[in-house]
């Protein structure tokens, strides 16, 4: 085989391997795994540089006393080995242990109240109280910032953007579970999509 | 004299035996760390050899730290401080991490032992030999790929880190991560050529080799004592030739196997002093005719 031929074939192979997951699963090697109820630990830098900054040492997983944080495996492309929290399974209880031990500053040292893992969003078509079937205020009761992050308006839960930390305790506690596993109150990781200013 | 003490103590415990003890200890750290974290909630030790936290002391692997800085373009002081100790270790002693600490070396030693028992041979053969320069291309390629993808590649496929991650995943989630296949490949290639991956492909090894290019500790050869028996050449796990002064090259990882192998005590660990210019490579007259000697890679470093 000639060199040019070899290089052409090698390039094509690499291209196909890179593009294959994108075509087959709609999820590429560079697609962020952070979606609804799939959150980064507290203080995480935006997704744009998360994969680059995190060195996959797994120390946040080891110190997490609630086993909230898990590691992604090779199927997540370049996000392999990064920490993720499945809010509806085990939410973050904001113990802030992980932010103290992150060696690369991927998890910034912030306080509980500054944490913005996402924003809780009530699905009013699913929520029992909003639908008027029963009066449920589970999310209000479990919220660590109850009365501030979740308030009751005529007994119906409303999320206040300024105070919601996105910890997911409400999602975990919500009694409504849809077929796709989502709840009547879900965490949207809106802060993960922030852009980074290059200084 | 340093040399005399080393030779005397060698009679009680060979460098091979010492290395096995250190390797086992290093492996126990990353095995007991997750166990203590999971079952006893003792967070004193966290992580593995990508970043290890022992109490208030943090260590970050130089290459992983470098990748993180390159991609994120942000400096983080704790990470830089945590990289200091490994970098200093490499500057002083060369890539001793690879031979004395790395869990891949630990498994390779065990595998070599088993292979020796099964085959009944004292010397293990290297069946596939490539150019040693591949190591530098692996480092360059890896850094380039990292910059293109915008995500560090080595940090999630690095075999030393993978051992730690697999152990942690096993203990914490009672399962194994899929990327462990890479480990099997790396260890499997040891059957073809000893330390195949370490010799030709490990970017971390290449980084540490570069850092250790002016290391203070190196194996030195006493030509008056050498009987040219060739035992050291056959023993070297990296396939280097200590008899030809290759212990002074960038590739030597100071494991001390050749010192053990030498029957006439011609080889010994010595500190290179900064003042005297008698580095081992310069004391070898034939070194300029042999391949893979430091002069060849000196250009790369400068």
Tab-separated table of C-alpha atoms in Angstrom:
chain	number	residue	atom	x	y	z
A	1	UNK	CA	0.000	0.000	0.000
A	2	UNK	CA	1.297	3.389	-0.883
A	3	UNK	CA	1.607	6.090	1.718
A	4	UNK	CA	-0.990	8.337	0.132
A	5	UNK	CA	-3.457	5.477	-0.114
A	6	UNK	CA	-2.811	4.514	3.493
A	7	UNK	CA	-3.298	8.057	4.739
A	8	UNK	CA	-6.542	8.387	2.770
A	9	UNK	CA	-7.921	5.161	4.222
A	10	UNK	CA	-6.783	6.017	7.741
A	11	UNK	CA	-8.414	9.426	7.495
A	12	UNK	CA	-11.649	7.929	6.206
A	13	UNK	CA	-11.704	5.328	8.992
A	14	UNK	CA	-11.174	7.950	11.688
A	15	UNK	CA	-13.862	10.121	10.126
A	16	UNK	CA	-16.389	7.293	10.038
A	17	UNK	CA	-15.639	6.255	13.629
A	18	UNK	CA	-16.072	9.837	14.802
A	19	UNK	CA	-19.286	10.426	12.877
A	20	UNK	CA	-20.905	7.015	13.454
A	21	UNK	CA	-22.442	7.682	16.898
A	22	UNK	CA	-23.772	11.021	15.649
A	23	UNK	CA	-25.569	9.321	12.761
A	24	UNK	CA	-26.810	6.226	14.580
A	25	UNK	CA	-27.777	7.541	18.014
A	26	UNK	CA	-28.076	11.256	17.344
A	27	UNK	CA	-25.484	11.676	20.059
A	28	UNK	CA	-21.988	12.479	18.944
A	29	UNK	CA	-18.607	12.104	20.588
A	30	UNK	CA	-18.588	15.819	21.307
A	31	UNK	CA	-22.197	16.079	22.558
A	32	UNK	CA	-22.501	17.153	26.169
A	33	UNK	CA	-24.242	14.604	28.419
A	34	UNK	CA	-25.770	17.435	30.472
A	35	UNK	CA	-29.516	17.504	29.773
A	36	UNK	CA	-32.700	17.617	31.819
A	37	UNK	CA	-32.029	16.082	35.263
A	38	UNK	CA	-28.456	15.189	34.250
A	39	UNK	CA	-26.383	17.741	36.092
A	40	UNK	CA	-22.802	18.583	36.880
A	41	UNK	CA	-21.753	18.793	40.531
A	42	UNK	CA	-21.944	22.207	42.258
A	43	UNK	CA	-19.682	24.987	41.009
A	44	UNK	CA	-19.003	23.325	37.672
A	45	UNK	CA	-17.528	25.456	34.910
A	46	UNK	CA	-19.684	25.764	31.745
A	47	UNK	CA	-19.877	22.711	29.486
A	48	UNK	CA	-17.835	24.504	26.837
A	49	UNK	CA	-14.635	23.958	28.814
A	50	UNK	CA	-15.716	21.237	31.248
A	51	UNK	CA	-14.315	18.364	29.208
A	52	UNK	CA	-11.047	20.227	28.847
A	53	UNK	CA	-10.599	21.289	32.422
A	54	UNK	CA	-11.673	18.119	34.229
A	55	UNK	CA	-8.842	15.609	34.522
A	56	UNK	CA	-11.144	12.703	35.422
A	57	UNK	CA	-9.492	11.976	38.750
A	58	UNK	CA	-12.794	10.855	40.265
A	59	UNK	CA	-12.101	12.476	43.600
A	60	UNK	CA	-15.512	14.169	43.658
A	61	UNK	CA	-17.124	10.742	43.282
A	62	UNK	CA	-15.110	9.356	46.157
A	63	UNK	CA	-15.910	12.126	48.623
A	64	UNK	CA	-19.623	12.373	47.787
A	65	UNK	CA	-21.308	10.948	50.911
A	66	UNK	CA	-24.652	10.436	49.159
A	67	UNK	CA	-23.232	8.657	46.076
A	68	UNK	CA	-24.977	11.291	43.986
A	69	UNK	CA	-22.039	11.738	41.625
A	70	UNK	CA	-21.286	9.027	39.090
A	71	UNK	CA	-18.684	8.775	36.339
A	72	UNK	CA	-19.607	8.565	32.670
A	73	UNK	CA	-18.036	5.761	30.657
A	74	UNK	CA	-16.480	5.665	27.189
A	75	UNK	CA	-19.844	5.928	25.439
A	76	UNK	CA	-19.900	9.634	26.278
A	77	UNK	CA	-17.109	10.494	23.847
A	78	UNK	CA	-14.769	13.168	25.073
A	79	UNK	CA	-16.885	13.520	28.217
A	80	UNK	CA	-15.771	10.055	29.334
A	81	UNK	CA	-14.933	9.975	33.006
A	82	UNK	CA	-16.565	13.269	33.875
A	83	UNK	CA	-18.866	13.414	36.917
A	84	UNK	CA	-22.643	13.562	36.513
A	85	UNK	CA	-25.615	13.646	38.871
A	86	UNK	CA	-28.897	11.972	37.955
A	87	UNK	CA	-31.244	14.246	39.885
A	88	UNK	CA	-34.266	11.960	39.916
A	89	UNK	CA	-32.200	9.002	41.193
A	90	UNK	CA	-29.988	10.610	43.840
A	91	UNK	CA	-30.031	14.405	43.968
A	92	UNK	CA	-27.282	16.667	45.291
A	93	UNK	CA	-27.732	17.465	48.983
A	94	UNK	CA	-25.371	20.451	48.736
A	95	UNK	CA	-22.816	19.189	51.256
A	96	UNK	CA	-20.203	21.034	49.137
A	97	UNK	CA	-17.504	18.441	49.776
A	98	UNK	CA	-16.702	17.964	46.098
A	99	UNK	CA	-16.008	21.639	45.411
A	100	UNK	CA	-13.356	21.657	48.121
A	101	UNK	CA	-11.302	18.799	46.689
A	102	UNK	CA	-11.457	19.446	42.924
A	103	UNK	CA	-7.767	19.796	41.990
A	104	UNK	CA	-8.245	21.668	38.713
A	105	UNK	CA	-10.870	24.234	39.599
A	106	UNK	CA	-13.418	22.526	37.359
A	107	UNK	CA	-15.708	22.687	40.367
A	108	UNK	CA	-15.271	26.232	41.622
A	109	UNK	CA	-15.215	26.904	45.326
A	110	UNK	CA	-18.645	28.368	45.963
A	111	UNK	CA	-21.129	28.374	48.817
A	112	UNK	CA	-24.393	26.442	48.996
A	113	UNK	CA	-26.458	29.486	48.115
A	114	UNK	CA	-24.306	30.393	45.119
A	115	UNK	CA	-24.725	26.934	43.610
A	116	UNK	CA	-26.456	26.974	40.225
A	117	UNK	CA	-26.560	23.417	38.918
A	118	UNK	CA	-29.685	24.194	36.987
A	119	UNK	CA	-33.150	25.564	37.419
A	120	UNK	CA	-36.190	23.633	38.615
A	121	UNK	CA	-39.109	23.894	36.199
A	122	UNK	CA	-42.620	22.793	37.147
A	123	UNK	CA	-44.484	20.974	34.415
A	124	UNK	CA	-47.938	22.365	35.043
A	125	UNK	CA	-49.593	19.788	32.809
A	126	UNK	CA	-48.316	16.991	35.015
A	127	UNK	CA	-48.208	18.507	38.503
A	128	UNK	CA	-51.138	17.175	40.603
A	129	UNK	CA	-51.634	20.488	42.367
A	130	UNK	CA	-51.561	22.560	39.203
A	131	UNK	CA	-53.953	20.109	37.582
A	132	UNK	CA	-56.206	20.454	40.602
A	133	UNK	CA	-56.559	16.725	41.264
A	134	UNK	CA	-55.009	16.680	44.757
A	135	UNK	CA	-53.081	19.138	46.903
A	136	UNK	CA	-49.448	18.029	46.924
A	137	UNK	CA	-46.677	20.244	48.199
A	138	UNK	CA	-43.856	17.701	48.387
A	139	UNK	CA	-41.439	19.847	46.367
A	140	UNK	CA	-42.096	22.815	48.628
A	141	UNK	CA	-41.550	20.719	51.765
A	142	UNK	CA	-38.263	19.143	50.689
A	143	UNK	CA	-36.707	22.253	49.154
A	144	UNK	CA	-33.635	23.312	51.174
A	145	UNK	CA	-34.570	26.947	50.420
A	146	UNK	CA	-38.272	26.547	50.967
A	147	UNK	CA	-40.161	29.789	50.937
A	148	UNK	CA	-37.407	31.333	48.842
A	149	UNK	CA	-36.583	29.000	45.961
A	150	UNK	CA	-40.034	27.428	45.845
A	151	UNK	CA	-42.991	29.462	47.007
A	152	UNK	CA	-46.658	28.548	47.103
A	153	UNK	CA	-49.165	30.580	45.149
A	154	UNK	CA	-52.638	29.476	46.245
A	155	UNK	CA	-50.953	26.208	47.340
A	156	UNK	CA	-49.455	25.703	43.863
A	157	UNK	CA	-45.639	25.490	43.678
A	158	UNK	CA	-43.747	28.240	41.855
A	159	UNK	CA	-39.969	28.287	41.401
A	160	UNK	CA	-38.093	31.519	42.027
A	161	UNK	CA	-35.170	31.774	39.621
A	162	UNK	CA	-33.040	33.933	41.886
A	163	UNK	CA	-32.847	31.382	44.685
A	164	UNK	CA	-33.134	27.934	43.047
A	165	UNK	CA	-29.788	26.088	43.279
A	166	UNK	CA	-30.868	23.262	40.980
A	167	UNK	CA	-29.983	20.600	43.562
A	168	UNK	CA	-32.766	18.317	42.360
A	169	UNK	CA	-34.129	17.321	45.776
A	170	UNK	CA	-37.601	18.350	44.591
A	171	UNK	CA	-37.247	16.265	41.436
A	172	UNK	CA	-36.223	13.263	43.510
A	173	UNK	CA	-39.181	13.678	45.864
A	174	UNK	CA	-41.849	14.437	43.241
A	175	UNK	CA	-44.489	11.653	43.232
A	176	UNK	CA	-45.288	12.068	39.524
A	177	UNK	CA	-43.143	9.995	37.180
A	178	UNK	CA	-43.725	10.118	33.455
A	179	UNK	CA	-43.001	7.244	31.076
A	180	UNK	CA	-39.654	8.721	30.104
A	181	UNK	CA	-38.596	8.887	33.754
A	182	UNK	CA	-38.998	12.631	34.108
A	183	UNK	CA	-41.005	14.155	36.927
A	184	UNK	CA	-43.521	16.965	37.272
A	185	UNK	CA	-40.684	19.190	38.443
A	186	UNK	CA	-37.427	18.818	36.502
A	187	UNK	CA	-34.037	20.478	36.628
A	188	UNK	CA	-32.975	22.227	33.431
A	189	UNK	CA	-29.206	22.853	33.368
A	190	UNK	CA	-29.534	26.304	31.847
A	191	UNK	CA	-26.336	27.630	33.412
A	192	UNK	CA	-24.206	24.869	31.870
A	193	UNK	CA	-24.639	26.422	28.435
A	194	UNK	CA	-23.033	29.729	29.381
A	195	UNK	CA	-20.249	30.878	27.109
A	196	UNK	CA	-16.759	31.414	28.406
A	197	UNK	CA	-15.022	34.722	27.875
A	198	UNK	CA	-11.440	34.147	26.757
A	199	UNK	CA	-9.253	36.573	28.603
B	1	UNK	CA	30.560	6.928	49.304
B	2	UNK	CA	27.174	6.640	47.721
B	3	UNK	CA	28.234	3.913	45.395
B	4	UNK	CA	29.568	1.667	48.118
B	5	UNK	CA	26.483	1.933	50.284
B	6	UNK	CA	24.266	1.097	47.322
B	7	UNK	CA	26.307	-1.950	46.442
B	8	UNK	CA	26.325	-3.221	50.007
B	9	UNK	CA	22.618	-2.747	50.617
B	10	UNK	CA	21.902	-4.428	47.314
B	11	UNK	CA	22.981	-7.712	48.840
B	12	UNK	CA	20.160	-7.581	51.362
B	13	UNK	CA	17.424	-6.515	48.981
B	14	UNK	CA	17.675	-6.309	45.213
B	15	UNK	CA	16.281	-3.284	43.397
B	16	UNK	CA	13.766	-5.633	41.836
B	17	UNK	CA	12.472	-6.671	45.244
B	18	UNK	CA	12.421	-3.092	46.488
B	19	UNK	CA	10.577	-2.002	43.372
B	20	UNK	CA	8.000	-4.722	43.845
B	21	UNK	CA	7.411	-3.510	47.411
B	22	UNK	CA	7.015	0.110	46.295
B	23	UNK	CA	4.764	-0.909	43.379
B	24	UNK	CA	2.575	-3.003	45.677
B	25	UNK	CA	2.360	-0.141	48.158
B	26	UNK	CA	1.419	2.291	45.394
B	27	UNK	CA	-1.232	-0.133	44.167
B	28	UNK	CA	-2.578	-0.572	47.699
B	29	UNK	CA	-3.011	3.206	47.987
B	30	UNK	CA	-5.400	3.310	45.028
B	31	UNK	CA	-7.108	0.107	46.183
B	32	UNK	CA	-7.556	1.046	49.846
B	33	UNK	CA	-8.456	4.684	49.068
B	34	UNK	CA	-11.839	3.903	47.481
B	35	UNK	CA	-12.492	1.123	50.024
B	36	UNK	CA	-11.959	3.520	52.936
B	37	UNK	CA	-14.087	6.140	51.198
B	38	UNK	CA	-16.920	3.764	50.413
B	39	UNK	CA	-17.162	1.595	53.503
B	40	UNK	CA	-15.834	3.854	56.257
B	41	UNK	CA	-16.417	7.346	54.842
B	42	UNK	CA	-12.772	8.153	55.489
B	43	UNK	CA	-11.904	10.789	52.909
B	44	UNK	CA	-8.253	11.054	53.823
B	45	UNK	CA	-7.054	9.601	50.533
B	46	UNK	CA	-8.964	10.337	47.356
B	47	UNK	CA	-8.263	9.715	43.720
B	48	UNK	CA	-5.562	7.839	41.914
B	49	UNK	CA	-2.532	8.676	39.825
B	50	UNK	CA	-4.237	11.367	37.787
B	51	UNK	CA	-4.791	13.370	40.884
B	52	UNK	CA	-4.169	12.009	44.328
B	53	UNK	CA	-5.220	13.766	47.492
B	54	UNK	CA	-3.563	12.627	50.707
B	55	UNK	CA	-4.988	14.778	53.454
B	56	UNK	CA	-4.094	18.350	52.587
B	57	UNK	CA	-1.449	17.288	50.059
B	58	UNK	CA	-2.571	17.143	46.468
B	59	UNK	CA	-0.761	15.712	43.520
B	60	UNK	CA	-1.677	16.253	39.886
B	61	UNK	CA	-0.073	14.303	37.074
B	62	UNK	CA	2.041	16.721	34.961
B	63	UNK	CA	0.630	15.716	31.577
B	64	UNK	CA	-3.001	15.791	32.701
B	65	UNK	CA	-2.439	19.156	34.337
B	66	UNK	CA	-0.749	20.469	31.193
B	67	UNK	CA	-3.633	19.275	29.004
B	68	UNK	CA	-6.129	20.894	31.310
B	69	UNK	CA	-4.267	24.223	31.084
B	70	UNK	CA	-3.847	23.948	27.301
B	71	UNK	CA	-7.495	23.274	26.600
B	72	UNK	CA	-9.196	25.445	29.204
B	73	UNK	CA	-6.607	28.239	28.846
B	74	UNK	CA	-6.998	29.003	32.512
B	75	UNK	CA	-4.398	28.720	35.229
B	76	UNK	CA	-5.488	27.399	38.588
B	77	UNK	CA	-2.959	27.810	41.360
B	78	UNK	CA	-3.822	24.690	43.426
B	79	UNK	CA	-3.375	22.570	40.302
B	80	UNK	CA	0.006	24.151	39.569
B	81	UNK	CA	1.171	23.583	43.141
B	82	UNK	CA	-0.091	20.008	43.012
B	83	UNK	CA	1.938	19.441	39.835
B	84	UNK	CA	5.093	20.721	41.511
B	85	UNK	CA	5.973	17.576	43.462
B	86	UNK	CA	5.683	15.139	40.511
B	87	UNK	CA	7.595	17.530	38.257
B	88	UNK	CA	10.399	17.937	40.801
B	89	UNK	CA	10.542	14.171	41.248
B	90	UNK	CA	10.908	13.734	37.499
B	91	UNK	CA	13.530	16.497	37.266
B	92	UNK	CA	15.648	14.907	39.980
B	93	UNK	CA	15.146	11.181	39.500
B	94	UNK	CA	13.831	10.862	35.949
B	95	UNK	CA	10.698	8.908	35.125
B	96	UNK	CA	10.759	6.862	38.308
B	97	UNK	CA	6.989	7.205	38.487
B	98	UNK	CA	6.719	4.807	35.549
B	99	UNK	CA	8.933	2.104	37.015
B	100	UNK	CA	8.324	2.473	40.741
B	101	UNK	CA	4.744	3.709	41.136
B	102	UNK	CA	2.588	3.242	38.009
B	103	UNK	CA	-0.051	0.524	38.471
B	104	UNK	CA	0.550	-0.645	34.903
B	105	UNK	CA	4.120	-1.464	35.934
B	106	UNK	CA	2.707	-3.351	38.909
B	107	UNK	CA	0.527	-5.511	36.674
B	108	UNK	CA	3.316	-5.885	34.128
B	109	UNK	CA	5.693	-7.185	36.787
B	110	UNK	CA	3.148	-9.749	37.927
B	111	UNK	CA	2.463	-10.730	34.331
B	112	UNK	CA	6.190	-11.032	33.629
B	113	UNK	CA	6.557	-13.281	36.660
B	114	UNK	CA	3.755	-15.540	35.449
B	115	UNK	CA	5.190	-15.553	31.935
B	116	UNK	CA	8.574	-16.591	33.302
B	117	UNK	CA	7.018	-19.410	35.307
B	118	UNK	CA	5.006	-20.730	32.363
B	119	UNK	CA	7.680	-20.484	29.724
B	120	UNK	CA	10.413	-21.620	32.108
B	121	UNK	CA	12.792	-19.163	30.513
B	122	UNK	CA	14.873	-16.782	32.524
B	123	UNK	CA	14.948	-14.132	29.812
B	124	UNK	CA	11.828	-12.834	28.168
B	125	UNK	CA	11.927	-12.166	24.470
B	126	UNK	CA	10.812	-9.004	22.723
B	127	UNK	CA	9.201	-10.074	19.469
B	128	UNK	CA	8.115	-6.746	18.025
B	129	UNK	CA	10.517	-3.839	18.051
B	130	UNK	CA	9.669	-0.359	16.799
B	131	UNK	CA	11.520	2.908	16.709
B	132	UNK	CA	11.810	4.476	20.125
B	133	UNK	CA	11.081	7.867	18.603
B	134	UNK	CA	7.436	6.784	18.389
B	135	UNK	CA	7.221	7.869	22.013
B	136	UNK	CA	7.718	11.524	21.094
B	137	UNK	CA	5.264	11.271	18.219
B	138	UNK	CA	2.748	9.741	20.625
B	139	UNK	CA	3.135	12.716	22.950
B	140	UNK	CA	2.899	15.232	20.101
B	141	UNK	CA	-0.033	13.458	18.487
B	142	UNK	CA	-1.824	13.218	21.767
B	143	UNK	CA	-1.418	16.922	22.519
B	144	UNK	CA	-2.500	17.839	18.975
B	145	UNK	CA	-5.593	15.642	19.178
B	146	UNK	CA	-6.380	17.169	22.546
B	147	UNK	CA	-6.227	20.669	21.136
B	148	UNK	CA	-8.348	19.719	18.121
B	149	UNK	CA	-11.068	17.952	20.086
B	150	UNK	CA	-11.069	20.504	22.885
B	151	UNK	CA	-11.033	17.709	25.419
B	152	UNK	CA	-7.969	16.072	26.892
B	153	UNK	CA	-7.617	12.632	25.369
B	154	UNK	CA	-5.028	11.117	27.622
B	155	UNK	CA	-6.960	11.835	30.797
B	156	UNK	CA	-9.665	9.325	29.971
B	157	UNK	CA	-7.685	6.666	28.144
B	158	UNK	CA	-4.523	6.843	30.223
B	159	UNK	CA	-3.818	3.302	31.437
B	160	UNK	CA	-2.440	4.364	34.854
B	161	UNK	CA	-5.559	6.417	35.437
B	162	UNK	CA	-7.822	3.685	34.079
B	163	UNK	CA	-6.600	1.196	36.692
B	164	UNK	CA	-7.655	3.605	39.415
B	165	UNK	CA	-10.954	4.354	37.745
B	166	UNK	CA	-11.800	0.696	37.250
B	167	UNK	CA	-10.985	-0.062	40.901
B	168	UNK	CA	-13.128	2.837	42.075
B	169	UNK	CA	-16.002	1.917	39.754
B	170	UNK	CA	-15.825	-1.666	40.997
B	171	UNK	CA	-15.916	-0.656	44.645
B	172	UNK	CA	-18.450	2.156	44.358
B	173	UNK	CA	-20.851	0.896	41.716
B	174	UNK	CA	-20.028	-2.839	41.685
B	175	UNK	CA	-19.475	-2.765	37.948
B	176	UNK	CA	-16.644	-2.124	35.523
B	177	UNK	CA	-16.287	0.700	33.032
B	178	UNK	CA	-16.217	-0.199	29.355
B	179	UNK	CA	-12.899	1.516	28.662
B	180	UNK	CA	-11.122	-1.136	30.737
B	181	UNK	CA	-10.652	-2.955	27.431
B	182	UNK	CA	-7.746	-0.561	26.816
B	183	UNK	CA	-6.055	-1.987	29.912
B	184	UNK	CA	-6.406	-5.519	28.584
B	185	UNK	CA	-4.875	-4.406	25.285
B	186	UNK	CA	-1.963	-2.679	26.990
B	187	UNK	CA	-1.229	-5.631	29.240
B	188	UNK	CA	-1.801	-8.073	26.408
B	189	UNK	CA	0.866	-6.411	24.298
B	190	UNK	CA	3.317	-7.128	27.111
B	191	UNK	CA	3.211	-10.745	25.952
B	192	UNK	CA	4.590	-9.718	22.579
B	193	UNK	CA	7.113	-7.175	23.768
B	194	UNK	CA	7.857	-6.320	27.350
B	195	UNK	CA	6.384	-2.889	28.230
B	196	UNK	CA	5.256	-2.411	24.638
B	197	UNK	CA	2.943	0.457	25.512
B	198	UNK	CA	5.379	2.086	27.963
B	199	UNK	CA	8.208	1.925	25.435
B	200	UNK	CA	6.513	3.349	22.399
B	201	UNK	CA	3.181	4.957	23.184
B	202	UNK	CA	2.776	6.311	26.698
B	203	UNK	CA	2.516	10.134	26.473
B	204	UNK	CA	2.891	10.442	30.236
B	205	UNK	CA	6.090	8.435	30.099
B	206	UNK	CA	7.324	10.691	27.301
B	207	UNK	CA	6.569	13.787	29.386
B	208	UNK	CA	8.383	12.398	32.400
B	209	UNK	CA	11.295	11.293	30.222
B	210	UNK	CA	11.600	14.812	28.856
B	211	UNK	CA	11.429	16.308	32.340
B	212	UNK	CA	14.079	13.866	33.491
B	213	UNK	CA	16.467	14.535	30.633
B	214	UNK	CA	18.858	16.227	33.061
B	215	UNK	CA	18.068	13.995	35.996
B	216	UNK	CA	20.502	13.754	38.861
B	217	UNK	CA	20.148	10.043	39.470
B	218	UNK	CA	21.302	7.663	36.778
B	219	UNK	CA	22.826	4.220	36.448
B	220	UNK	CA	26.508	4.539	35.808
B	221	UNK	CA	28.834	2.026	34.280
B	222	UNK	CA	32.318	1.251	35.545
B	223	UNK	CA	34.151	0.136	32.410
B	224	UNK	CA	37.025	-1.393	34.330
B	225	UNK	CA	34.698	-3.876	35.960
B	226	UNK	CA	32.486	-4.659	32.958
B	227	UNK	CA	33.077	-8.108	31.526
B	228	UNK	CA	30.763	-7.543	28.547
B	229	UNK	CA	28.633	-10.519	29.547
B	230	UNK	CA	25.463	-8.871	28.223
B	231	UNK	CA	23.305	-9.844	31.207
B	232	UNK	CA	22.124	-6.274	31.767
B	233	UNK	CA	21.072	-5.902	28.134
B	234	UNK	CA	18.870	-8.955	28.384
B	235	UNK	CA	17.382	-7.923	31.707
B	236	UNK	CA	16.328	-4.360	30.843
B	237	UNK	CA	12.506	-4.317	30.625
B	238	UNK	CA	12.656	-1.455	28.145
B	239	UNK	CA	15.114	-3.262	25.909
B	240	UNK	CA	17.805	-0.642	26.442
B	241	UNK	CA	21.441	-1.551	26.457
B	242	UNK	CA	23.093	-0.447	29.722
B	243	UNK	CA	26.398	-1.862	28.494
B	244	UNK	CA	26.386	0.752	25.740
B	245	UNK	CA	25.636	3.634	28.052
B	246	UNK	CA	21.936	3.794	27.243
B	247	UNK	CA	21.089	4.195	30.917
B	248	UNK	CA	22.070	7.825	30.436
B	249	UNK	CA	19.567	8.227	27.599
B	250	UNK	CA	16.172	9.879	27.886
B	251	UNK	CA	14.439	6.531	27.796
B	252	UNK	CA	15.907	4.973	30.956
B	253	UNK	CA	13.405	4.933	33.808
B	254	UNK	CA	15.826	4.106	36.630
B	255	UNK	CA	14.239	0.811	37.614
B	256	UNK	CA	17.558	-0.698	38.655
B	257	UNK	CA	17.053	-4.070	36.952
B	258	UNK	CA	20.425	-3.828	35.209
B	259	UNK	CA	22.138	-3.073	38.523
B	260	UNK	CA	20.621	-6.290	39.876
B	261	UNK	CA	21.625	-8.249	36.816
B	262	UNK	CA	25.270	-7.207	36.808
B	263	UNK	CA	27.424	-9.915	38.347
B	264	UNK	CA	30.623	-7.895	38.394
B	265	UNK	CA	29.091	-4.804	40.023
B	266	UNK	CA	30.017	-2.629	37.109
B	267	UNK	CA	26.642	-0.847	37.176
B	268	UNK	CA	25.421	1.279	40.063
B	269	UNK	CA	23.118	4.182	40.778
B	270	UNK	CA	25.036	7.425	41.062
B	271	UNK	CA	24.202	11.048	41.633
B	272	UNK	CA	25.356	13.260	38.844
B	273	UNK	CA	26.896	16.330	40.385
B	274	UNK	CA	26.183	19.610	38.644
B	275	UNK	CA	29.794	20.800	38.794
B	276	UNK	CA	31.589	17.824	37.296
B	277	UNK	CA	30.876	17.350	33.627
B	278	UNK	CA	31.413	13.607	33.593
B	279	UNK	CA	27.920	12.508	32.701
B	280	UNK	CA	27.699	8.791	32.009
B	281	UNK	CA	27.018	9.269	28.323
B	282	UNK	CA	30.194	11.218	27.817
B	283	UNK	CA	32.327	8.600	29.514
B	284	UNK	CA	31.244	6.025	26.969
B	285	UNK	CA	33.510	6.079	23.960
B	286	UNK	CA	31.308	3.986	21.658
B	287	UNK	CA	28.075	5.831	22.329
B	288	UNK	CA	28.179	7.911	19.171
B	289	UNK	CA	28.011	4.818	16.991
B	290	UNK	CA	24.994	3.246	18.662
B	291	UNK	CA	21.372	4.017	17.841
B	292	UNK	CA	18.952	5.636	20.308
B	293	UNK	CA	21.488	7.477	22.325
B	294	UNK	CA	20.930	10.815	24.027
B	295	UNK	CA	22.595	12.862	21.304
B	296	UNK	CA	19.851	11.813	18.964
B	297	UNK	CA	17.092	13.165	21.158
B	298	UNK	CA	18.990	16.146	22.475
B	299	UNK	CA	17.845	18.174	19.494
B	300	UNK	CA	14.245	17.448	20.328
B	301	UNK	CA	14.673	18.722	23.840
B	302	UNK	CA	16.439	21.952	22.943
